PDB file of C-alpha atoms and ligand atoms in Angstrom:
ATOM      1  CA  MET A   1     266.984  -1.857 121.511  1.00 45.00           C
ATOM      2  CA  VAL A   2     265.777   1.849 122.211  1.00 52.00           C
ATOM      3  CA  GLY A   3     267.704   4.384 119.466  1.00 66.00           C
ATOM      4  CA  SER A   4     268.385   1.595 116.626  1.00 84.00           C
ATOM      5  CA  ALA A   5     264.546   0.880 115.525  1.00 97.00           C
ATOM      6  CA  ILE A   6     263.691   2.793 112.145  1.00 98.00           C
ATOM      7  CA  THR A   7     260.728   4.831 113.670  1.00 98.00           C
ATOM      8  CA  ARG A   8     258.258   7.438 111.733  1.00 98.00           C
ATOM      9  CA  PHE A   9     256.486  10.558 112.604  1.00 98.00           C
ATOM     10  CA  ALA A  10     253.269  10.675 110.816  1.00 98.00           C
ATOM     11  CA  PRO A  11     251.420  13.565 110.484  1.00 97.00           C
ATOM     12  CA  SER A  12     248.720  15.218 108.781  1.00 96.00           C
ATOM     13  CA  PRO A  13     248.886  19.006 107.803  1.00 96.00           C
ATOM     14  CA  THR A  14     245.346  19.911 108.345  1.00 94.00           C
ATOM     15  CA  GLY A  15     246.446  22.590 111.391  1.00 92.00           C
ATOM     16  CA  PRO A  16     249.279  23.821 113.270  1.00 92.00           C
ATOM     17  CA  LEU A  17     251.574  21.106 115.381  1.00 94.00           C
ATOM     18  CA  HIS A  18     250.869  21.475 118.802  1.00 93.00           C
ATOM     19  CA  LEU A  19     252.459  20.107 122.016  1.00 94.00           C
ATOM     20  CA  GLY A  20     251.378  16.407 121.708  1.00 93.00           C
ATOM     21  CA  HIS A  21     252.803  16.600 118.610  1.00 95.00           C
ATOM     22  CA  ALA A  22     256.179  17.870 119.831  1.00 96.00           C
ATOM     23  CA  TYR A  23     255.451  15.108 122.278  1.00 97.00           C
ATOM     24  CA  ALA A  24     255.233  12.139 119.522  1.00 97.00           C
ATOM     25  CA  ALA A  25     258.249  13.535 117.111  1.00 98.00           C
ATOM     26  CA  LEU A  26     260.592  13.849 120.085  1.00 98.00           C
ATOM     27  CA  VAL A  27     259.885  10.210 121.155  1.00 98.00           C
ATOM     28  CA  ALA A  28     259.973   8.622 117.419  1.00 98.00           C
ATOM     29  CA  ASP A  29     263.593  10.576 117.403  1.00 97.00           C
ATOM     30  CA  ALA A  30     264.345   9.439 120.928  1.00 96.00           C
ATOM     31  CA  ARG A  31     263.783   5.750 120.423  1.00 97.00           C
ATOM     32  CA  GLY A  32     265.414   5.264 117.042  1.00 97.00           C
ATOM     33  CA  ARG A  33     266.120   6.872 113.381  1.00 97.00           C
ATOM     34  CA  MET A  34     262.959   9.084 112.547  1.00 98.00           C
ATOM     35  CA  ARG A  35     261.236   9.159 109.262  1.00 98.00           C
ATOM     36  CA  LEU A  36     259.019  11.613 108.511  1.00 98.00           C
ATOM     37  CA  ARG A  37     255.628  10.880 106.234  1.00 98.00           C
ATOM     38  CA  ILE A  38     253.174  13.149 105.571  1.00 98.00           C
ATOM     39  CA  GLU A  39     249.038  11.621 105.418  1.00 97.00           C
ATOM     40  CA  ASP A  40     248.002  13.731 103.194  1.00 97.00           C
ATOM     41  CA  ILE A  41     245.412  11.546 101.598  1.00 96.00           C
ATOM     42  CA  ASP A  42     242.208  13.641 102.543  1.00 94.00           C
ATOM     43  CA  ARG A  43     243.062  16.344 100.298  1.00 91.00           C
ATOM     44  CA  ALA A  44     240.204  18.643 101.265  1.00 93.00           C
ATOM     45  CA  ARG A  45     241.382  18.603 104.863  1.00 94.00           C
ATOM     46  CA  CYS A  46     245.232  19.052 104.144  1.00 96.00           C
ATOM     47  CA  LYS A  47     247.237  22.403 103.180  1.00 94.00           C
ATOM     48  CA  PRO A  48     250.857  22.868 101.887  1.00 94.00           C
ATOM     49  CA  ASP A  49     251.267  25.693 104.345  1.00 95.00           C
ATOM     50  CA  TRP A  50     250.986  23.235 107.576  1.00 96.00           C
ATOM     51  CA  GLU A  51     253.374  21.002 105.749  1.00 96.00           C
ATOM     52  CA  ILE A  52     255.812  24.204 105.583  1.00 97.00           C
ATOM     53  CA  ALA A  53     254.659  24.946 109.184  1.00 96.00           C
ATOM     54  CA  ILE A  54     255.429  21.372 110.134  1.00 97.00           C
ATOM     55  CA  PHE A  55     259.148  21.051 108.563  1.00 98.00           C
ATOM     56  CA  ASP A  56     259.684  24.323 110.043  1.00 97.00           C
ATOM     57  CA  ASP A  57     258.625  23.511 113.294  1.00 97.00           C
ATOM     58  CA  LEU A  58     260.116  20.183 113.741  1.00 98.00           C
ATOM     59  CA  ARG A  59     263.588  21.562 112.621  1.00 98.00           C
ATOM     60  CA  TRP A  60     262.924  24.472 115.330  1.00 98.00           C
ATOM     61  CA  LEU A  61     262.823  21.416 118.041  1.00 98.00           C
ATOM     62  CA  GLY A  62     266.380  20.380 116.492  1.00 98.00           C
ATOM     63  CA  LEU A  63     264.767  17.294 114.622  1.00 98.00           C
ATOM     64  CA  SER A  64     266.277  15.793 110.906  1.00 97.00           C
ATOM     65  CA  TRP A  65     265.198  13.121 108.631  1.00 98.00           C
ATOM     66  CA  PRO A  66     266.012  11.654 105.878  1.00 97.00           C
ATOM     67  CA  GLN A  67     264.665  13.162 102.095  1.00 97.00           C
ATOM     68  CA  PRO A  68     262.665  12.880 100.569  1.00 96.00           C
ATOM     69  CA  VAL A  69     259.975  12.760 102.831  1.00 97.00           C
ATOM     70  CA  MET A  70     257.416  10.319 102.129  1.00 98.00           C
ATOM     71  CA  ARG A  71     253.826  11.893 101.221  1.00 97.00           C
ATOM     72  CA  GLN A  72     250.768   9.993 100.973  1.00 97.00           C
ATOM     73  CA  SER A  73     248.926  11.525  98.611  1.00 96.00           C
ATOM     74  CA  GLU A  74     251.982  10.188  96.013  1.00 97.00           C
ATOM     75  CA  ARG A  75     251.242   6.841  96.907  1.00 98.00           C
ATOM     76  CA  LEU A  76     248.217   5.715  95.640  1.00 97.00           C
ATOM     77  CA  SER A  77     249.084   3.225  93.074  1.00 97.00           C
ATOM     78  CA  PHE A  78     250.649   1.345  96.147  1.00 98.00           C
ATOM     79  CA  TYR A  79     247.311   1.694  98.000  1.00 98.00           C
ATOM     80  CA  ARG A  80     245.351   0.384  94.571  1.00 97.00           C
ATOM     81  CA  GLN A  81     247.839  -3.044  94.615  1.00 98.00           C
ATOM     82  CA  ALA A  82     247.704  -3.528  98.136  1.00 98.00           C
ATOM     83  CA  LEU A  83     243.494  -3.782  97.035  1.00 98.00           C
ATOM     84  CA  GLU A  84     243.976  -5.876  94.147  1.00 98.00           C
ATOM     85  CA  LYS A  85     246.046  -8.361  96.710  1.00 98.00           C
ATOM     86  CA  LEU A  86     243.091  -8.233  99.071  1.00 98.00           C
ATOM     87  CA  HIS A  87     240.951  -9.148  96.324  1.00 98.00           C
ATOM     88  CA  ILE A  88     242.130 -11.990  94.888  1.00 98.00           C
ATOM     89  CA  LEU A  89     242.208 -13.195  98.823  1.00 98.00           C
ATOM     90  CA  GLY A  90     238.417 -12.569  98.457  1.00 98.00           C
ATOM     91  CA  VAL A  91     238.670 -10.913 101.942  1.00 98.00           C
ATOM     92  CA  ILE A  92     236.868  -7.067 100.716  1.00 98.00           C
ATOM     93  CA  TYR A  93     233.887  -5.809  99.043  1.00 98.00           C
ATOM     94  CA  ARG A  94     232.059  -2.957  98.006  1.00 98.00           C
ATOM     95  CA  CYS A  95     230.038  -0.952  99.720  1.00 98.00           C
ATOM     96  CA  ASP A  96     227.874   1.826  99.297  1.00 97.00           C
ATOM     97  CA  CYS A  97     226.077   2.256 102.582  1.00 96.00           C
ATOM     98  CA  SER A  98     225.437   5.945 104.072  1.00 94.00           C
ATOM     99  CA  ARG A  99     225.819   6.972 107.525  1.00 92.00           C
ATOM    100  CA  GLY A 100     222.007   7.203 107.548  1.00 93.00           C
ATOM    101  CA  ASP A 101     221.280   3.450 106.570  1.00 94.00           C
ATOM    102  CA  ILE A 102     223.967   2.117 108.915  1.00 94.00           C
ATOM    103  CA  ARG A 103     222.368   4.537 111.623  1.00 91.00           C
ATOM    104  CA  ALA A 104     219.165   2.908 110.624  1.00 92.00           C
ATOM    105  CA  ALA A 105     220.383  -0.745 110.735  1.00 93.00           C
ATOM    106  CA  LEU A 106     221.703  -0.391 114.046  1.00 91.00           C
ATOM    107  CA  SER A 107     218.826   0.660 114.990  1.00 88.00           C
ATOM    108  CA  ALA A 108     216.620  -1.599 114.595  1.00 82.00           C
ATOM    109  CA  PRO A 109     215.106  -3.338 117.551  1.00 74.00           C
ATOM    110  CA  GLN A 110     216.676  -6.998 116.926  1.00 70.00           C
ATOM    111  CA  GLU A 111     220.111  -5.014 116.481  1.00 64.00           C
ATOM    112  CA  GLY A 112     220.563  -4.984 120.409  1.00 69.00           C
ATOM    113  CA  ALA A 113     222.793  -2.021 121.372  1.00 71.00           C
ATOM    114  CA  ALA A 114     225.822  -0.774 118.783  1.00 73.00           C
ATOM    115  CA  LEU A 115     229.473  -1.839 119.495  1.00 86.00           C
ATOM    116  CA  ILE A 116     231.415   0.796 118.750  1.00 91.00           C
ATOM    117  CA  GLY A 117     235.052   0.086 117.253  1.00 91.00           C
ATOM    118  CA  PRO A 118     237.830   1.854 116.396  1.00 91.00           C
ATOM    119  CA  ASP A 119     236.211   3.348 113.544  1.00 90.00           C
ATOM    120  CA  GLY A 120     233.030   3.857 114.915  1.00 90.00           C
ATOM    121  CA  PRO A 121     229.964   1.661 115.141  1.00 92.00           C
ATOM    122  CA  VAL A 122     230.857  -1.622 113.874  1.00 95.00           C
ATOM    123  CA  TYR A 123     229.379  -1.965 110.568  1.00 96.00           C
ATOM    124  CA  PRO A 124     226.212  -4.594 110.056  1.00 94.00           C
ATOM    125  CA  GLY A 125     227.158  -6.129 107.216  1.00 96.00           C
ATOM    126  CA  LEU A 126     224.439  -4.630 105.113  1.00 96.00           C
ATOM    127  CA  CYS A 127     226.525  -4.967 101.428  1.00 98.00           C
ATOM    128  CA  ARG A 128     228.510  -7.695 102.835  1.00 97.00           C
ATOM    129  CA  ALA A 129     226.747 -10.496 100.434  1.00 96.00           C
ATOM    130  CA  LYS A 130     225.832  -8.266  97.960  1.00 96.00           C
ATOM    131  CA  GLY A 131     228.382  -8.601  95.312  1.00 95.00           C
ATOM    132  CA  LEU A 132     228.092  -4.941  94.371  1.00 96.00           C
ATOM    133  CA  GLN A 133     230.536  -3.681  91.785  1.00 94.00           C
ATOM    134  CA  ALA A 134     230.454  -0.058  91.242  1.00 92.00           C
ATOM    135  CA  PRO A 135     233.702   1.227  91.616  1.00 90.00           C
ATOM    136  CA  ASP A 136     232.788   4.383  93.097  1.00 90.00           C
ATOM    137  CA  ALA A 137     231.904   2.436  96.284  1.00 97.00           C
ATOM    138  CA  ALA A 138     233.626   1.924  99.714  1.00 98.00           C
ATOM    139  CA  ILE A 139     235.777  -0.874  99.677  1.00 98.00           C
ATOM    140  CA  ARG A 140     235.420  -2.924 102.872  1.00 98.00           C
ATOM    141  CA  LEU A 141     237.545  -5.662 104.607  1.00 98.00           C
ATOM    142  CA  ASP A 142     235.278  -8.918 105.298  1.00 98.00           C
ATOM    143  CA  MET A 143     236.839  -9.527 109.051  1.00 98.00           C
ATOM    144  CA  ALA A 144     235.316 -12.739 109.650  1.00 98.00           C
ATOM    145  CA  ARG A 145     236.964 -14.229 106.108  1.00 98.00           C
ATOM    146  CA  ALA A 146     240.259 -12.147 106.907  1.00 98.00           C
ATOM    147  CA  MET A 147     240.822 -13.704 110.154  1.00 98.00           C
ATOM    148  CA  GLY A 148     240.035 -17.388 108.841  1.00 98.00           C
ATOM    149  CA  LEU A 149     242.801 -16.790 106.162  1.00 98.00           C
ATOM    150  CA  VAL A 150     245.356 -15.585 109.174  1.00 98.00           C
ATOM    151  CA  GLY A 151     244.481 -16.996 112.658  1.00 96.00           C
ATOM    152  CA  PRO A 152     244.529 -14.644 116.056  1.00 98.00           C
ATOM    153  CA  VAL A 153     246.975 -11.836 115.425  1.00 98.00           C
ATOM    154  CA  SER A 154     249.393 -10.804 117.908  1.00 98.00           C
ATOM    155  CA  PHE A 155     252.288  -8.087 118.499  1.00 98.00           C
ATOM    156  CA  HIS A 156     254.402  -6.264 121.039  1.00 98.00           C
ATOM    157  CA  ASP A 157     253.678  -3.008 122.499  1.00 98.00           C
ATOM    158  CA  SER A 158     256.628  -1.392 124.737  1.00 98.00           C
ATOM    159  CA  GLY A 159     254.648   1.639 125.656  1.00 97.00           C
ATOM    160  CA  PRO A 160     253.824   2.942 129.046  1.00 97.00           C
ATOM    161  CA  ASP A 161     249.618   1.584 128.949  1.00 95.00           C
ATOM    162  CA  HIS A 162     249.731  -0.736 127.246  1.00 96.00           C
ATOM    163  CA  ALA A 163     253.319  -2.661 128.018  1.00 97.00           C
ATOM    164  CA  GLY A 164     253.672  -7.021 126.702  1.00 98.00           C
ATOM    165  CA  GLN A 165     252.417  -9.124 124.081  1.00 98.00           C
ATOM    166  CA  HIS A 166     248.528  -8.322 122.569  1.00 98.00           C
ATOM    167  CA  CYS A 167     246.624 -11.173 120.954  1.00 98.00           C
ATOM    168  CA  LYS A 168     243.173 -11.053 119.297  1.00 98.00           C
ATOM    169  CA  THR A 169     241.004 -13.666 118.050  1.00 98.00           C
ATOM    170  CA  ALA A 170     238.370 -14.072 115.279  1.00 98.00           C
ATOM    171  CA  PRO A 171     235.408 -13.785 117.188  1.00 97.00           C
ATOM    172  CA  GLU A 172     237.123 -10.947 119.321  1.00 97.00           C
ATOM    173  CA  MET A 173     238.006  -8.901 115.741  1.00 97.00           C
ATOM    174  CA  ILE A 174     234.373  -9.475 114.531  1.00 97.00           C
ATOM    175  CA  GLU A 175     232.674  -8.582 117.415  1.00 95.00           C
ATOM    176  CA  THR A 176     234.684  -5.341 118.474  1.00 95.00           C
ATOM    177  CA  ILE A 177     235.888  -3.920 114.826  1.00 97.00           C
ATOM    178  CA  GLY A 178     233.981  -5.700 112.109  1.00 97.00           C
ATOM    179  CA  ASP A 179     234.376  -5.004 108.653  1.00 98.00           C
ATOM    180  CA  ILE A 180     236.170  -1.843 108.578  1.00 98.00           C
ATOM    181  CA  VAL A 181     236.511   0.675 105.749  1.00 98.00           C
ATOM    182  CA  LEU A 182     239.908  -0.024 103.396  1.00 98.00           C
ATOM    183  CA  ALA A 183     238.768   2.884 101.144  1.00 98.00           C
ATOM    184  CA  ARG A 184     236.566   5.465 101.529  1.00 96.00           C
ATOM    185  CA  ARG A 185     234.627   6.643  98.374  1.00 93.00           C
ATOM    186  CA  ASP A 186     236.821   9.779  97.809  1.00 89.00           C
ATOM    187  CA  LEU A 187     239.759   8.964  98.298  1.00 92.00           C
ATOM    188  CA  GLY A 188     240.572   5.455  96.980  1.00 92.00           C
ATOM    189  CA  THR A 189     241.825   4.429 100.480  1.00 97.00           C
ATOM    190  CA  ALA A 190     241.859   4.999 104.367  1.00 97.00           C
ATOM    191  CA  TYR A 191     244.148   5.455 106.795  1.00 97.00           C
ATOM    192  CA  HIS A 192     244.514   1.350 107.992  1.00 98.00           C
ATOM    193  CA  LEU A 193     245.286   0.659 104.715  1.00 98.00           C
ATOM    194  CA  ALA A 194     247.712   3.423 104.171  1.00 98.00           C
ATOM    195  CA  VAL A 195     249.522   3.201 107.084  1.00 98.00           C
ATOM    196  CA  VAL A 196     250.133  -0.489 107.047  1.00 98.00           C
ATOM    197  CA  VAL A 197     251.681   0.158 103.201  1.00 98.00           C
ATOM    198  CA  ASP A 198     253.557   2.844 104.270  1.00 98.00           C
ATOM    199  CA  ASP A 199     255.313   1.878 107.311  1.00 98.00           C
ATOM    200  CA  ALA A 200     256.338  -1.562 105.307  1.00 98.00           C
ATOM    201  CA  ALA A 201     257.433   0.836 102.548  1.00 98.00           C
ATOM    202  CA  GLN A 202     259.670   3.432 104.777  1.00 98.00           C
ATOM    203  CA  GLY A 203     261.346  -0.285 106.828  1.00 98.00           C
ATOM    204  CA  ILE A 204     259.891   0.919 109.758  1.00 98.00           C
ATOM    205  CA  THR A 205     260.924  -1.417 112.609  1.00 98.00           C
ATOM    206  CA  GLU A 206     259.003   0.254 115.944  1.00 98.00           C
ATOM    207  CA  VAL A 207     255.679   2.126 115.255  1.00 98.00           C
ATOM    208  CA  THR A 208     255.564   5.200 117.917  1.00 98.00           C
ATOM    209  CA  ARG A 209     252.526   6.640 117.996  1.00 98.00           C
ATOM    210  CA  GLY A 210     249.401   7.928 120.878  1.00 96.00           C
ATOM    211  CA  ALA A 211     247.813   5.174 123.193  1.00 96.00           C
ATOM    212  CA  ASP A 212     244.610   6.666 121.027  1.00 94.00           C
ATOM    213  CA  LEU A 213     245.458   4.575 118.039  1.00 96.00           C
ATOM    214  CA  PHE A 214     246.191   1.439 120.542  1.00 97.00           C
ATOM    215  CA  GLU A 215     242.651  -0.169 119.236  1.00 96.00           C
ATOM    216  CA  ALA A 216     243.579  -0.106 115.962  1.00 97.00           C
ATOM    217  CA  THR A 217     246.891  -1.600 115.987  1.00 98.00           C
ATOM    218  CA  ALA A 218     245.081  -4.933 115.656  1.00 98.00           C
ATOM    219  CA  ILE A 219     243.444  -3.816 112.339  1.00 98.00           C
ATOM    220  CA  HIS A 220     247.047  -3.324 110.640  1.00 98.00           C
ATOM    221  CA  VAL A 221     248.949  -6.517 112.205  1.00 98.00           C
ATOM    222  CA  LEU A 222     245.855  -8.470 110.433  1.00 98.00           C
ATOM    223  CA  LEU A 223     246.652  -6.091 107.363  1.00 98.00           C
ATOM    224  CA  GLN A 224     250.620  -7.368 107.371  1.00 98.00           C
ATOM    225  CA  ARG A 225     249.446 -10.796 107.741  1.00 98.00           C
ATOM    226  CA  LEU A 226     247.495 -10.333 104.679  1.00 98.00           C
ATOM    227  CA  LEU A 227     249.661  -8.536 102.432  1.00 98.00           C
ATOM    228  CA  ARG A 228     252.653 -10.751 103.749  1.00 98.00           C
ATOM    229  CA  LEU A 229     254.548  -6.917 105.407  1.00 98.00           C
ATOM    230  CA  PRO A 230     256.801  -7.595 108.199  1.00 98.00           C
ATOM    231  CA  THR A 231     254.821  -6.638 111.620  1.00 98.00           C
ATOM    232  CA  PRO A 232     257.105  -4.100 113.060  1.00 98.00           C
ATOM    233  CA  ALA A 233     257.619  -3.463 117.158  1.00 98.00           C
ATOM    234  CA  TYR A 234     254.677  -1.204 118.545  1.00 98.00           C
ATOM    235  CA  HIS A 235     255.181   2.044 121.441  1.00 98.00           C
ATOM    236  CA  HIS A 236     252.227   3.384 121.950  1.00 98.00           C
ATOM    237  CA  HIS A 237     252.720   6.463 124.165  1.00 97.00           C
ATOM    238  CA  ARG A 238     251.091   8.555 126.704  1.00 95.00           C
ATOM    239  CA  LEU A 239     249.020  10.965 125.068  1.00 93.00           C
ATOM    240  CA  ILE A 240     249.328  15.140 126.227  1.00 91.00           C
ATOM    241  CA  ARG A 241     246.284  16.746 127.747  1.00 85.00           C
ATOM    242  CA  ASP A 242     245.214  19.938 128.484  1.00 78.00           C
ATOM    243  CA  ASP A 243     244.670  21.201 131.943  1.00 77.00           C
ATOM    244  CA  GLN A 244     240.999  19.854 131.523  1.00 78.00           C
ATOM    245  CA  GLY A 245     242.680  16.562 131.011  1.00 77.00           C
ATOM    246  CA  LYS A 246     241.250  16.582 127.652  1.00 79.00           C
ATOM    247  CA  ARG A 247     243.818  15.166 124.453  1.00 76.00           C
ATOM    248  CA  LEU A 248     244.652  18.071 123.044  1.00 72.00           C
ATOM    249  CA  ALA A 249     243.652  18.265 119.324  1.00 69.00           C
ATOM    250  CA  LYS A 250     244.508  20.102 115.820  1.00 64.00           C
ATOM    251  CA  ARG A 251     242.170  23.205 116.911  1.00 65.00           C
ATOM    252  CA  ASP A 252     243.781  23.736 120.561  1.00 66.00           C
ATOM    253  CA  ASP A 253     246.004  26.502 118.677  1.00 72.00           C
ATOM    254  CA  ALA A 254     246.663  28.031 122.509  1.00 68.00           C
ATOM    255  CA  ARG A 255     248.818  24.699 122.673  1.00 86.00           C
ATOM    256  CA  ALA A 256     250.470  25.570 119.113  1.00 93.00           C
ATOM    257  CA  LEU A 257     254.291  25.374 118.845  1.00 95.00           C
ATOM    258  CA  ALA A 258     253.972  28.374 116.635  1.00 93.00           C
ATOM    259  CA  LYS A 259     252.652  30.290 119.723  1.00 92.00           C
ATOM    260  CA  TYR A 260     255.349  29.124 122.257  1.00 94.00           C
ATOM    261  CA  ARG A 261     258.001  29.850 119.560  1.00 95.00           C
ATOM    262  CA  ALA A 262     255.905  33.296 119.044  1.00 94.00           C
ATOM    263  CA  GLU A 263     256.404  33.727 123.100  1.00 94.00           C
ATOM    264  CA  GLY A 264     260.041  33.098 123.038  1.00 96.00           C
ATOM    265  CA  ALA A 265     260.268  29.495 124.558  1.00 97.00           C
ATOM    266  CA  THR A 266     263.257  27.334 123.511  1.00 97.00           C
ATOM    267  CA  PRO A 267     263.372  24.174 122.489  1.00 97.00           C
ATOM    268  CA  GLN A 268     263.999  22.915 126.182  1.00 97.00           C
ATOM    269  CA  ASP A 269     261.160  24.785 127.273  1.00 96.00           C
ATOM    270  CA  ILE A 270     259.313  22.259 125.150  1.00 96.00           C
ATOM    271  CA  ARG A 271     261.055  19.210 126.534  1.00 96.00           C
ATOM    272  CA  ALA A 272     260.620  20.817 129.722  1.00 95.00           C
ATOM    273  CA  LEU A 273     256.869  21.192 129.450  1.00 92.00           C
ATOM    274  CA  LEU A 274     256.545  17.526 128.171  1.00 94.00           C
ATOM    275  CA  GLY A 275     258.419  16.442 131.110  1.00 92.00           C
ATOM    276  CA  LEU A 276     261.118  14.788 129.052  1.00 92.00           C
TER     277      LEU A 276
HETATM  278  N1  LIG B 301     248.784  10.844 110.808  1.00 55.90           N
HETATM  279  C1  LIG B 301     248.446  10.359 112.146  1.00 55.90           C
HETATM  280  C2  LIG B 301     247.560  11.908 113.469  1.00 55.90           C
HETATM  281  O1  LIG B 301     248.182  12.339 112.415  1.00 55.90           O
HETATM  282  C3  LIG B 301     248.902   9.883 112.849  1.00 55.90           C
HETATM  283  C4  LIG B 301     248.550   8.164 112.354  1.00 55.90           C
HETATM  284  C5  LIG B 301     249.829   6.586 113.074  1.00 55.90           C
HETATM  285  O2  LIG B 301     250.715   7.499 113.546  1.00 55.90           O
HETATM  286  O3  LIG B 301     249.840   5.640 112.873  1.00 55.90           O
HETATM  287  O4  LIG B 301     247.532  11.566 114.287  1.00 55.90           O
END
């Protein structure tokens, strides 16, 4: 049903859009009616100027989207409500560990090699049973309890690298992902929670995004199940890489769309460069 889905492009305004972003936006547009969402919860890294530049680049590419644009910085109350629901379910807890505390626990001889999940080393559970109340501490998901409530999580992907149905069991989620952070102490939320709440609020039926986020998808489906939100279809697209095969990052200004524009490229040139 290509074209009839509701898709989204969800950039963070932390730098110029580059070819990788253009590809993500063009895929979202080609596969459905694209919604735009500005992922600006990290106020220290996001700048309004970058947001304006994003709109300008996307319009130049020939894309359009309904107004008003969703901005995560304006939605903290919705993330709080979601955390409240998870609290009632008994699947979150406060954690005041520093990165150093976690590193030290993981390097203890009995721990063995730390597994690296989508958010870094799997949390060793230091605060899980402490019952901390500190309102300024981070909030983590108790993965074992959460999976105990919903059972295995599954989703469908139609992207080139991961096409098919995917399912993760409780032991896999506990071992390879663990107790991820749902609210950073400084932000009141974190990517995984915000993305789930907002995809539902925007009525997204197909999430199109880069294959680098494939491993995070099981977390999102779990949160959807806990919060009783629908699970969309997923399409993880290929990543655009530089000549050395490295994924493009915001700092790769050489690949910024603005630079191609300044050099006289047309939107058709960009599509051709991306193989579209
Ligand atoms: N905000 C993320 C980024 O800039 C995208 C997250 C998503 O598509 O789920 O890469």
